[in-house]
Tab-separated table of C-alpha atoms in Angstrom:
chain	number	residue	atom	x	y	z
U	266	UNK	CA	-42.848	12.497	27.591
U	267	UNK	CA	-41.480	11.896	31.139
U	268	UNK	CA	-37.881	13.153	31.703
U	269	UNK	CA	-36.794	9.751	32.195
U	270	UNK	CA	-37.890	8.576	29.201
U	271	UNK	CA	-36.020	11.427	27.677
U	272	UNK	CA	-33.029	10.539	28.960
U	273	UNK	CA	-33.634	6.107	28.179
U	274	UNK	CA	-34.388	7.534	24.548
U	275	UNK	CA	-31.053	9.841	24.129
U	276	UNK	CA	-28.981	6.679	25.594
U	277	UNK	CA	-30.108	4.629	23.407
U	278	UNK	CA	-29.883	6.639	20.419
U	279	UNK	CA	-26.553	7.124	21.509
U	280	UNK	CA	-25.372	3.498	21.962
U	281	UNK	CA	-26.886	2.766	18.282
U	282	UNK	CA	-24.373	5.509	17.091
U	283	UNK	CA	-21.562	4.284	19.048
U	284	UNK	CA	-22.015	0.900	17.638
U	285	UNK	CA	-23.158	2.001	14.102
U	286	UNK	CA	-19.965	4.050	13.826
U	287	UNK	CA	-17.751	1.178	14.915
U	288	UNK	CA	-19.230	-1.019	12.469
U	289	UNK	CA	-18.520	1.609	9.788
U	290	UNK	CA	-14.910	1.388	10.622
U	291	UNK	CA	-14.413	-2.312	11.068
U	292	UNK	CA	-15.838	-2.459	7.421
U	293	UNK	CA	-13.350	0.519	6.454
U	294	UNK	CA	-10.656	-1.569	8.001
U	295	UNK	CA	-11.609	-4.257	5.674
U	296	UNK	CA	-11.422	-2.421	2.612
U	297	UNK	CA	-8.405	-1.188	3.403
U	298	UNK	CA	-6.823	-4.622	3.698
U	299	UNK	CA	-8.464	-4.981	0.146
U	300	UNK	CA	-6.042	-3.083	-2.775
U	301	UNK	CA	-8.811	-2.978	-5.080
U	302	UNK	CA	-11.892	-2.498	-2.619
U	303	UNK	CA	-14.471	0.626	-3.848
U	304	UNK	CA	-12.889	2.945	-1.858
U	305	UNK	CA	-11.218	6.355	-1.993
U	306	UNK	CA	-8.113	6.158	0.263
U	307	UNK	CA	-4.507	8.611	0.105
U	308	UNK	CA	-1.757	6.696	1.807
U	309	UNK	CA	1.228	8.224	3.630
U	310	UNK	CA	3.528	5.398	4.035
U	311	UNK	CA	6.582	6.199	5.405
U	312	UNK	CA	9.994	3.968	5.626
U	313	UNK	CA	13.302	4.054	7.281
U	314	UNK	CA	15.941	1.758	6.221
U	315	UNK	CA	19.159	1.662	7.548
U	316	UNK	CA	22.510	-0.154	6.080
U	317	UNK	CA	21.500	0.571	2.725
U	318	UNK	CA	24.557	0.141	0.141
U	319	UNK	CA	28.351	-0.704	1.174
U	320	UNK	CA	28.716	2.347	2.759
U	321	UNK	CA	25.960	1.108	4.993
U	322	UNK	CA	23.429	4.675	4.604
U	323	UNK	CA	20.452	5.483	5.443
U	324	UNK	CA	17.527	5.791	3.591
U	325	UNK	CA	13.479	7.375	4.325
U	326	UNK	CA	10.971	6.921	1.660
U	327	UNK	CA	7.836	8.713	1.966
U	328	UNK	CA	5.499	7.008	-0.236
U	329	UNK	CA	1.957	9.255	-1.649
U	330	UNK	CA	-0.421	6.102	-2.925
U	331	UNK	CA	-3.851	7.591	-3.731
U	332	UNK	CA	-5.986	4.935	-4.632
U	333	UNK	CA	-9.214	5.961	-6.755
U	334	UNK	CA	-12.211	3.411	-7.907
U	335	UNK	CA	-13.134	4.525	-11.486
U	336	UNK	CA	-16.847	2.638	-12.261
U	337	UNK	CA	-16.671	1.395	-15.797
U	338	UNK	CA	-19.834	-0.748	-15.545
U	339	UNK	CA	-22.743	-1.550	-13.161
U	340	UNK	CA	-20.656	-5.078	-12.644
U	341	UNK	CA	-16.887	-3.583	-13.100
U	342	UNK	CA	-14.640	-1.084	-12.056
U	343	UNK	CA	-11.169	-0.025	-12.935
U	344	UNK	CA	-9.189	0.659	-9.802
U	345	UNK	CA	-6.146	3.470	-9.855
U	346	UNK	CA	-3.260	2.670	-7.729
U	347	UNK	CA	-0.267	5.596	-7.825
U	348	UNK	CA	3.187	5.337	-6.011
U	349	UNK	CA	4.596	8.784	-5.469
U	350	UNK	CA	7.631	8.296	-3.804
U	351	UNK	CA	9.555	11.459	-2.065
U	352	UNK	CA	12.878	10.056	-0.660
U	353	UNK	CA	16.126	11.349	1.529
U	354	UNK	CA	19.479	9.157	1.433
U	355	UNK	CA	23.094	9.950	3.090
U	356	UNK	CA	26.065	7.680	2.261
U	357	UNK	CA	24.199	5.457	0.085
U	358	UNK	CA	24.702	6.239	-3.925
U	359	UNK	CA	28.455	7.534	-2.220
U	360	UNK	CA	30.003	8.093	0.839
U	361	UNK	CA	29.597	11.678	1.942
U	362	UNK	CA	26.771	12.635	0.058
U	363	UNK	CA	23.217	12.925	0.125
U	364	UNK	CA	20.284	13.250	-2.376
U	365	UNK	CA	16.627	14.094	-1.665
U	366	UNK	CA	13.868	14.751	-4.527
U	367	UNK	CA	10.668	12.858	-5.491
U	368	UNK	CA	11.814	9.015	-7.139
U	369	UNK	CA	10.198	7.668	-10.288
U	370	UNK	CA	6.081	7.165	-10.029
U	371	UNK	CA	4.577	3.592	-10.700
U	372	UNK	CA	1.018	3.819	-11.695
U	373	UNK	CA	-0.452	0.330	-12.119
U	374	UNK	CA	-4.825	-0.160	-13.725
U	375	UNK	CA	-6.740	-2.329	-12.370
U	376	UNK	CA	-10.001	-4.342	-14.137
U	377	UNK	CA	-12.214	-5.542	-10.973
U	378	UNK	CA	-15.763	-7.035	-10.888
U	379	UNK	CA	-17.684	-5.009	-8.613
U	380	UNK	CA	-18.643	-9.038	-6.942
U	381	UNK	CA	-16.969	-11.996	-5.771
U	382	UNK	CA	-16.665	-15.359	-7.982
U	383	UNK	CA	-19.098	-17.931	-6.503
U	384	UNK	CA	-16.157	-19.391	-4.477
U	385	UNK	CA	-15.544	-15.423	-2.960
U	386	UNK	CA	-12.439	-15.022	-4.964
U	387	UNK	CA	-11.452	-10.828	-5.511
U	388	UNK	CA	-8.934	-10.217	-8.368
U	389	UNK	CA	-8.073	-7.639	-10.700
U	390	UNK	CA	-6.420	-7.329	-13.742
U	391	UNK	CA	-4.350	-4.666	-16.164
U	392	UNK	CA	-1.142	-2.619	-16.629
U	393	UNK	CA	1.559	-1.107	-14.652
U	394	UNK	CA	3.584	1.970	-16.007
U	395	UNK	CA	7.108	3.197	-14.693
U	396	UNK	CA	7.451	6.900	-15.102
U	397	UNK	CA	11.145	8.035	-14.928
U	398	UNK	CA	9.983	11.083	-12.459
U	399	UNK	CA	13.054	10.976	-10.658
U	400	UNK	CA	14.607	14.321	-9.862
U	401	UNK	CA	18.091	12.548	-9.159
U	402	UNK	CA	19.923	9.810	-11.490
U	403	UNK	CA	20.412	8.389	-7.969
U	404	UNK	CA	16.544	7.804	-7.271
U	405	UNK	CA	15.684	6.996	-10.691
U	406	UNK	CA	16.399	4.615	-13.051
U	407	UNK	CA	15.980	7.077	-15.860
U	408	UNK	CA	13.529	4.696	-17.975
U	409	UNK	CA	10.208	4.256	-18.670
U	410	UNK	CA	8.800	0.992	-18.340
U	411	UNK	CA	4.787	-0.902	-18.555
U	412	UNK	CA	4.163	-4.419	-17.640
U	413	UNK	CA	1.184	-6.361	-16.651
U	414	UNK	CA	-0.034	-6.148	-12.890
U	415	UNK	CA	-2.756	-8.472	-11.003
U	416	UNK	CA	-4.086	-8.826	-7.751
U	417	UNK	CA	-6.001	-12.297	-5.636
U	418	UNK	CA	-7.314	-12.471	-2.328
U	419	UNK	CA	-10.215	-13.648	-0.031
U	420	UNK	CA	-12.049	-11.981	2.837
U	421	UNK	CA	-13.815	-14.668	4.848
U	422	UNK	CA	-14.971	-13.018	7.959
U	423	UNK	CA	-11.698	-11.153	10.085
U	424	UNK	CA	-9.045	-12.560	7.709
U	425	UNK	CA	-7.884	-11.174	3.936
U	426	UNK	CA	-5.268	-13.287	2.035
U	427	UNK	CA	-3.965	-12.633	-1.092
U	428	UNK	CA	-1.175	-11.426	-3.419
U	429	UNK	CA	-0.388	-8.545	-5.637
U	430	UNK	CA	1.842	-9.008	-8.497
U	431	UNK	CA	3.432	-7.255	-11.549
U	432	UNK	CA	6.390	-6.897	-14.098
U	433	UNK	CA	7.886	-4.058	-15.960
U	434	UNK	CA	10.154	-4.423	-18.640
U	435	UNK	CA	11.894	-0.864	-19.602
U	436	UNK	CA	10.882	0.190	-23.260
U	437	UNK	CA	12.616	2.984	-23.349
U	438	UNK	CA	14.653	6.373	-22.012
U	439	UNK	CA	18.501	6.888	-21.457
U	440	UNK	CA	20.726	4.925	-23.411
U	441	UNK	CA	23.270	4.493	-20.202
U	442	UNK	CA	20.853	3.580	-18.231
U	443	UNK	CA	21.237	-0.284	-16.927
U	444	UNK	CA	17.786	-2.607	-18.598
U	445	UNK	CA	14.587	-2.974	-16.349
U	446	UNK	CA	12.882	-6.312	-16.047
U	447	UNK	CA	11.790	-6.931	-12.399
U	448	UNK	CA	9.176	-8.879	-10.580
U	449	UNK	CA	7.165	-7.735	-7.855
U	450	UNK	CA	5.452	-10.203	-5.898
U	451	UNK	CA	3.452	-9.491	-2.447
U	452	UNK	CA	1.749	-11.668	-0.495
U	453	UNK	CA	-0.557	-10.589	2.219
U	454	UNK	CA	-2.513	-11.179	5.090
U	455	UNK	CA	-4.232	-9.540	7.893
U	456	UNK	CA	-6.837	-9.749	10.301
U	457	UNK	CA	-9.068	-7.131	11.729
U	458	UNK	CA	-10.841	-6.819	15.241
U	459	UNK	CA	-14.262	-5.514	16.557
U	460	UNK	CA	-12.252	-2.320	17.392
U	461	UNK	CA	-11.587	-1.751	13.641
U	462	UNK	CA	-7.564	-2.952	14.565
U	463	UNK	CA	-5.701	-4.443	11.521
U	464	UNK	CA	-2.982	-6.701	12.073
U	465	UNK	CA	-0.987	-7.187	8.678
U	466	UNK	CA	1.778	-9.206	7.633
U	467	UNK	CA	3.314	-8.841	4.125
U	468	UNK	CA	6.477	-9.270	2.172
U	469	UNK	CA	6.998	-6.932	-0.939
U	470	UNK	CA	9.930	-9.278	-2.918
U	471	UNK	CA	11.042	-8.245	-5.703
U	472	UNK	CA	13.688	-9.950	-8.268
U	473	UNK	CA	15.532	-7.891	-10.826
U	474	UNK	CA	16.172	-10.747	-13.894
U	475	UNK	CA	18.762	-8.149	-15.365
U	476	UNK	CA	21.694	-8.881	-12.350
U	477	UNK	CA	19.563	-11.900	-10.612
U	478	UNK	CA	19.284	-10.593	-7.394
U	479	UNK	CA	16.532	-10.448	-4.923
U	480	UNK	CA	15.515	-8.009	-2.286
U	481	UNK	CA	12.488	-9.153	0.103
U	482	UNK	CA	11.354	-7.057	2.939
U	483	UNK	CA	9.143	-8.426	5.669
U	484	UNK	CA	6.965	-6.074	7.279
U	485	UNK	CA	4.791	-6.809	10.431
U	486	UNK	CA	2.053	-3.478	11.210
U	487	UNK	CA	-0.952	-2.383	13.886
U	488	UNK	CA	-3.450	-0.334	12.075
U	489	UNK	CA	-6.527	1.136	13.626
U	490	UNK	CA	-9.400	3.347	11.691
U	491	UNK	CA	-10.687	6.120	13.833
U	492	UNK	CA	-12.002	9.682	13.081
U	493	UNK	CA	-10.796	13.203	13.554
U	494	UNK	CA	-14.487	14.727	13.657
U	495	UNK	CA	-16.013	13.507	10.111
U	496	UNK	CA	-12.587	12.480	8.261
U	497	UNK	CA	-12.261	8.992	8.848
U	498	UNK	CA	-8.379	8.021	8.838
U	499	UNK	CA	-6.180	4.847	9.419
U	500	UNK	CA	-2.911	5.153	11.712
U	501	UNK	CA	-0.886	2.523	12.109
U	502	UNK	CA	3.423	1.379	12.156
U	503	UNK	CA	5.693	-1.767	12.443
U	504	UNK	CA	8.640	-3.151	11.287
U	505	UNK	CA	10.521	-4.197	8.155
U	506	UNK	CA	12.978	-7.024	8.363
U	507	UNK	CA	15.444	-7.466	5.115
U	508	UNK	CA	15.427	-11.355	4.753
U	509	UNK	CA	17.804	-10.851	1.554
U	510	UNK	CA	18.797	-8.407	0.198
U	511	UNK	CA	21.802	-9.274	-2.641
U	512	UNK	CA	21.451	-5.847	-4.446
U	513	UNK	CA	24.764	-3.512	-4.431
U	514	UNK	CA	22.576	-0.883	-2.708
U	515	UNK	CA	20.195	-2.825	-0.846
U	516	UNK	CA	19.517	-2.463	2.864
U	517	UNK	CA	19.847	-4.991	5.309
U	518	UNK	CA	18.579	-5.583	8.836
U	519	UNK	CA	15.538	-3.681	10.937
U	520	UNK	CA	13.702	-1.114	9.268
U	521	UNK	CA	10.531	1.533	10.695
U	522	UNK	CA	7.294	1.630	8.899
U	523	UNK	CA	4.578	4.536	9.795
U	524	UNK	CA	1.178	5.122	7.471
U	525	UNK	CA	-1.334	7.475	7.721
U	526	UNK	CA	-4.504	6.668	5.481
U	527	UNK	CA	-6.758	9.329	4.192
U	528	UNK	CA	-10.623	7.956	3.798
U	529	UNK	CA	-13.525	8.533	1.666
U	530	UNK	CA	-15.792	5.925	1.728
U	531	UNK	CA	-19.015	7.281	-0.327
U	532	UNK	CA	-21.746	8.517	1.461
């Protein structure tokens, strides 16, 4: 083989890569914007809120969310979605103090079908579970608590819509502690590029039936999957915006969200 044909052959090899491997992340992309897609992932989410309680504190959440795809059936899977969150507040439970520690986990079970309905509708089904984890009785509620959880969306070509939604009831733990029943609800949407970037636009509102008050955060991000050699990963930030907040110790205003996603898609 002449030289040059070498050379036409290793260029085109390589532009098949280059394009295979940005395919491969566009579809990561897209099963990221799915919360029940068949996909290992280990979120870092990270939030800064600021004007949190009347003493107007400030507040970082890190969030650990490994998600895990368990197969049940050659048509099903049941999809595990953890919240670990690791938090740091100053002048919020009191003026002049501080706590930091790990907060209470919410582990939520989700029933999937492996396929689309006919009309390319994803959902999921099951429980959620509140585990009082919380190394400080000011980032716990000191109760355990289960409730039913379900997730809808679509994914027609660059675009995912949908909503996540659950509510726990507290069953039982400390006596002092004030009752659980709160709503989540989450509606989503994004849109991915050819250059695997996710734009993503959610709210994460959630109304606590025990004092009637609401607290809905609006968060706008840029995420992009790349690869640091063979681990792929998602990077991406934003901003919150605290349409209402009527808790005692809810935040108000701008806040900063920063996530780093951990992938492993099956090989």
């Amino acid at each position: 083989m002449k030289t040059n044909q070498i050379y036409h052959s290793l260029f085109f090899t390589l532009l098949y890569s280059v394009h295979a491997l940005a395919d491969d992340n566009v579809s990561l992309a897209n099963k990221l914007n799915n919360p029940i897609a068949n996909l290992i992932s280990v979120p870092f989410q990270f939030d800064v809120d600021d004007q949190v309680g009347p003493s107007n504190g400030i507040k970082s959440t890190l969030n650990v969310q490994p998600v895990i795809p368990i197969p049940l059936s050659d048509d099903a899977l049941v999809i595990s979605r953890t919240i670990i969150p690791f938090s740091y507040q100053n002048d919020v439970a009191q003026k002049g103090q501080s706590q930091f520690g790990m907060g209470d986990i919410t582990q939520s079970f989700f029933y999937s079908p492996k396929d689309p309905t006919k009309n390319g509708l994803i959902w999921g089904v099951g429980p959620v579970l509140l585990l009082p984890t919380g190394m400080d009785s000011a980032l716990s509620a000191r109760k355990w608590g289960a409730g039913p959880t379900a997730v809808f969306l679509k994914q027609t070509g660059s675009w995912t819509y949908g909503a996540l939604l659950n509510h726990i009831w507290d069953y039982a733990g400390k006596k002092d502690g004030k009752h659980i029943s709160n709503s989540f609800i989450q509606p989503f949407v994004s849109w991915t590029s050819s250059q695997a970037v996710s734009v993503i636009v959610n709210t994460e509102s959630t109304y606590d039936w025990t004092e009637n008050e609401w607290s809905i955060p609006m968060n706008l991000m840029l995420a992009k999957v790349t690869r640091i050699g063979n681990q792929a990963i998602q990077v991406g930030g934003g901003f919150r915006y605290w349409a209402k907040s009527t808790a005692e110790n809810g935040p108000e205003g701008l806040g900063l969200r920063l996530k780093i996603t951990l992938l492993f898609p099956e090989k």
